[in-house]
Amino acid sequence: MNEFLESNRELWDEWTDIHESSDFYRLEEFRADGIRLRDYELEQVGDVHGKSLLHVQCHFGIDTLSWARLGANVTGADFSPKAIALATRLASDLGLDARFVESNVYDLPERLEGTFDVVYTSRGALNWLPDIRGWARVVAHFVAPGGIFFITEAHPIAWTLGEEMPPTFRYDYWERAEPEVFDVEGSYTDPTADVKTEREYSWNHGLGEIVTALVDAGLTIELLREYPFSAWDMGFTVEGPDGTWVKPETVEGDLPLFYSLRARKPG
C-alpha cells in the first residue's frame, strides 16, 4: 500500500502546480473574496462562526479557507507537501488565520493534536484511500464530543461507471485490497498537461461500508442524502444550468451521482 500511496502523493504534487492556474479552480476568483462551497453544504454543516474545523484531504485549501471566511478556526491536512505549501501561502496572502498540516490520513493522529467541532471532507477524496475503516477511525478520533463529521462525495455507484455513453458498470462497487490502476493523462483540470507520474491508484468503497465504518468508529449518522448530480463531468454527464453535471435525458432511468452525510459524536 505504501507504494501505491507514495505514487499518488507524487501525482498530487505534480497536479498542484497545474491546478494553481487552472480554470477548474479559478483561484483568482477565489482570491477576490469567493466561497467555494455548495449551498447544501452550508445548510447541512450549519453556522461555523467561532467553531474549530478540520478539513481532511484539503488539497491546496480553497474549501478550507472558504470555511475560514465564514468564521471557522480552520486546520487543513493533506499528504502533498506542494499542496500544503500553496495552501499556507494562500492563507498568508489573503490574511486568513489557518494552519495546514502535511500528513496522509492514516498518520494524522500522530501529527496533529486536539479535537474539532467540525471535521469535514469533500469531493473526490475517498477513492484515494485503501482502507475505509481506518479512515473512519481517524475522522472520528478528531471529532469533539457533541461535534460533527460531514462529507459530500461522489457516490460509490458513480465510481463503478465507465466514461463512455451510454454509461456501463465497469469497476468494483465494494472495497477490495488491490486498487484500480489508471494510466495518467494530464490532470482532471487539463488532460493535456505534462505529468511524469505514470499511474494513479484508486479504491471504491460501498455506501454501506462507509456508513458502517463511521458507526463502528463511534459516530451517529444524522443525515444521508443522495443527489442526481456531480460536481464534475463524469464523462457521460452533461452540464446543468447550475454548474453541476447530470445524466443526459437520452439515458433512461435515474441513479445517484453524489451524496452528503452528517454524523455526530455523542457527548
Coordinates of N, CA, C and O in Angstrom, one line a residue, residues 1-17 19 57 59 77-85 101-105 107 111 127-130 184 195-203:
M1 N 0.8 -1.2 0.0 CA 0.0 0.0 0.0 C 0.9 1.3 0.0 O 0.5 2.3 -0.6
N2 N 2.0 1.2 0.7 CA 2.8 2.4 0.7 C 3.3 2.8 -0.7 O 3.4 4.0 -1.0
E3 N 3.6 1.8 -1.5 CA 4.0 2.1 -2.9 C 2.9 2.8 -3.6 O 3.2 3.8 -4.3
F4 N 1.7 2.3 -3.5 CA 0.5 3.0 -4.2 C 0.3 4.4 -3.6 O 0.1 5.3 -4.4
L5 N 0.3 4.6 -2.3 CA 0.1 5.9 -1.7 C 1.2 6.9 -2.1 O 0.9 8.0 -2.3
E6 N 2.4 6.4 -2.1 CA 3.5 7.3 -2.5 C 3.4 7.7 -3.9 O 3.7 8.9 -4.3
S7 N 3.0 6.8 -4.8 CA 2.8 7.2 -6.2 C 1.7 8.3 -6.3 O 1.8 9.3 -7.1
N8 N 0.6 8.1 -5.6 CA -0.5 9.0 -5.6 C 0.0 10.4 -5.0 O -0.4 11.4 -5.6
R9 N 0.8 10.3 -4.0 CA 1.3 11.6 -3.4 C 2.1 12.4 -4.5 O 2.0 13.6 -4.6
E10 N 3.0 11.6 -5.2 CA 3.8 12.3 -6.2 C 2.9 12.9 -7.3 O 3.2 14.0 -7.8
L11 N 1.9 12.2 -7.6 CA 0.9 12.7 -8.6 C 0.3 14.0 -8.2 O 0.2 15.0 -8.9
W12 N -0.2 14.0 -6.9 CA -0.8 15.2 -6.4 C 0.1 16.4 -6.3 O -0.3 17.5 -6.4
D13 N 1.4 16.1 -6.0 CA 2.4 17.2 -6.1 C 2.5 17.8 -7.4 O 2.5 19.0 -7.6
E14 N 2.5 17.0 -8.5 CA 2.5 17.5 -9.8 C 1.2 18.2 -10.2 O 1.2 19.3 -10.8
W15 N 0.1 17.6 -9.8 CA -1.2 18.3 -10.1 C -1.3 19.6 -9.4 O -2.0 20.5 -9.9
T16 N -0.7 19.8 -8.2 CA -0.9 21.1 -7.5 C -0.4 22.2 -8.4 O -1.0 23.3 -8.5
D17 N 0.8 22.0 -9.0 CA 1.3 23.1 -9.9 C 0.4 23.4 -11.0 O 0.2 24.5 -11.4
H19 N -3.0 22.8 -11.0 CA -4.3 23.3 -10.5 C -4.2 24.7 -10.1 O -5.2 25.4 -10.1
Q57 N -7.9 15.8 3.9 CA -7.6 15.8 2.4 C -8.1 17.1 1.8 O -8.9 17.2 0.9
H59 N -6.3 19.3 -0.2 CA -5.6 19.7 -1.4 C -5.0 21.1 -1.0 O -4.3 21.2 0.0
A77 N -5.5 19.4 6.3 CA -4.4 18.4 6.3 C -4.5 17.7 4.9 O -5.5 17.4 4.3
D78 N -3.3 17.5 4.4 CA -3.1 16.8 3.1 C -1.8 16.1 3.0 O -0.8 16.6 3.6
F79 N -1.7 15.1 2.2 CA -0.4 14.4 2.1 C 0.6 14.9 1.1 O 1.7 14.5 1.0
S80 N 0.2 15.9 0.3 CA 1.0 16.6 -0.7 C 1.7 17.8 -0.1 O 1.1 18.8 0.2
P81 N 3.1 17.7 0.0 CA 3.8 18.9 0.5 C 3.6 20.1 -0.3 O 3.6 21.3 0.2
K82 N 3.5 20.0 -1.7 CA 3.3 21.1 -2.5 C 2.0 21.7 -2.3 O 1.8 23.0 -2.3
A83 N 0.9 20.9 -2.1 CA -0.4 21.4 -1.8 C -0.4 22.2 -0.5 O -1.0 23.3 -0.4
I84 N 0.2 21.6 0.5 CA 0.2 22.3 1.8 C 1.0 23.6 1.7 O 0.6 24.6 2.3
A85 N 2.1 23.6 1.0 CA 2.9 24.9 0.8 C 2.0 25.9 0.1 O 2.0 27.1 0.5
V101 N -1.4 21.1 7.8 CA -0.5 20.0 8.2 C -0.3 19.0 7.1 O -1.2 18.6 6.5
E102 N 1.0 18.7 6.9 CA 1.3 17.7 5.9 C 1.2 16.3 6.5 O 2.0 16.0 7.4
S103 N 0.3 15.5 6.0 CA 0.1 14.1 6.5 C -0.8 13.4 5.7 O -1.8 13.9 5.2
N104 N -0.6 12.1 5.5 CA -1.7 11.2 4.9 C -2.7 11.0 6.0 O -2.5 11.3 7.2
V105 N -3.9 10.5 5.6 CA -5.0 10.4 6.5 C -4.6 9.5 7.7 O -4.9 9.9 8.9
D107 N -1.9 8.6 9.2 CA -0.8 9.1 10.1 C -1.2 10.3 10.9 O -0.5 10.8 11.7
R111 N 0.4 13.3 14.1 CA 0.9 14.6 13.7 C 0.1 15.8 14.0 O 0.5 17.0 13.8
N127 N -11.7 8.0 -2.8 CA -11.3 7.0 -3.8 C -9.7 6.9 -3.7 O -9.2 5.9 -4.3
W128 N -9.0 7.8 -3.0 CA -7.6 7.7 -2.9 C -7.1 6.9 -1.7 O -5.9 6.7 -1.4
L129 N -8.1 6.3 -1.0 CA -7.8 5.7 0.3 C -8.1 4.2 0.2 O -9.2 3.7 -0.2
P130 N -7.1 3.3 0.6 CA -7.3 1.9 0.5 C -8.2 1.2 1.6 O -8.7 0.1 1.4
V184 N -2.1 7.7 -16.2 CA -2.3 9.2 -16.0 C -2.2 9.9 -17.3 O -1.2 9.7 -18.1
V195 N 2.7 15.5 -17.3 CA 2.8 14.9 -15.9 C 3.7 13.7 -16.0 O 3.5 12.8 -16.9
K196 N 4.7 13.6 -15.1 CA 5.7 12.5 -15.2 C 5.2 11.2 -14.5 O 5.6 10.1 -14.9
T197 N 4.3 11.4 -13.5 CA 3.8 10.2 -12.8 C 3.0 9.4 -13.8 O 2.1 9.9 -14.4
E198 N 3.2 8.1 -13.9 CA 2.6 7.3 -14.9 C 1.3 6.6 -14.5 O 0.4 6.4 -15.4
R199 N 1.1 6.4 -13.2 CA -0.1 5.6 -12.8 C -0.8 6.3 -11.6 O -0.1 6.9 -10.8
E200 N -2.1 6.1 -11.5 CA -2.8 6.5 -10.3 C -3.5 5.3 -9.8 O -3.9 4.4 -10.6
Y201 N -3.7 5.2 -8.5 CA -4.3 4.0 -7.9 C -5.5 4.5 -7.1 O -5.5 5.4 -6.3
S202 N -6.6 3.7 -7.3 CA -7.9 4.1 -6.7 C -8.6 2.9 -6.1 O -8.5 1.8 -6.6
W203 N -9.4 3.2 -5.1 CA -10.2 2.2 -4.4 C -11.7 2.7 -4.2 O -11.9 3.9 -3.8

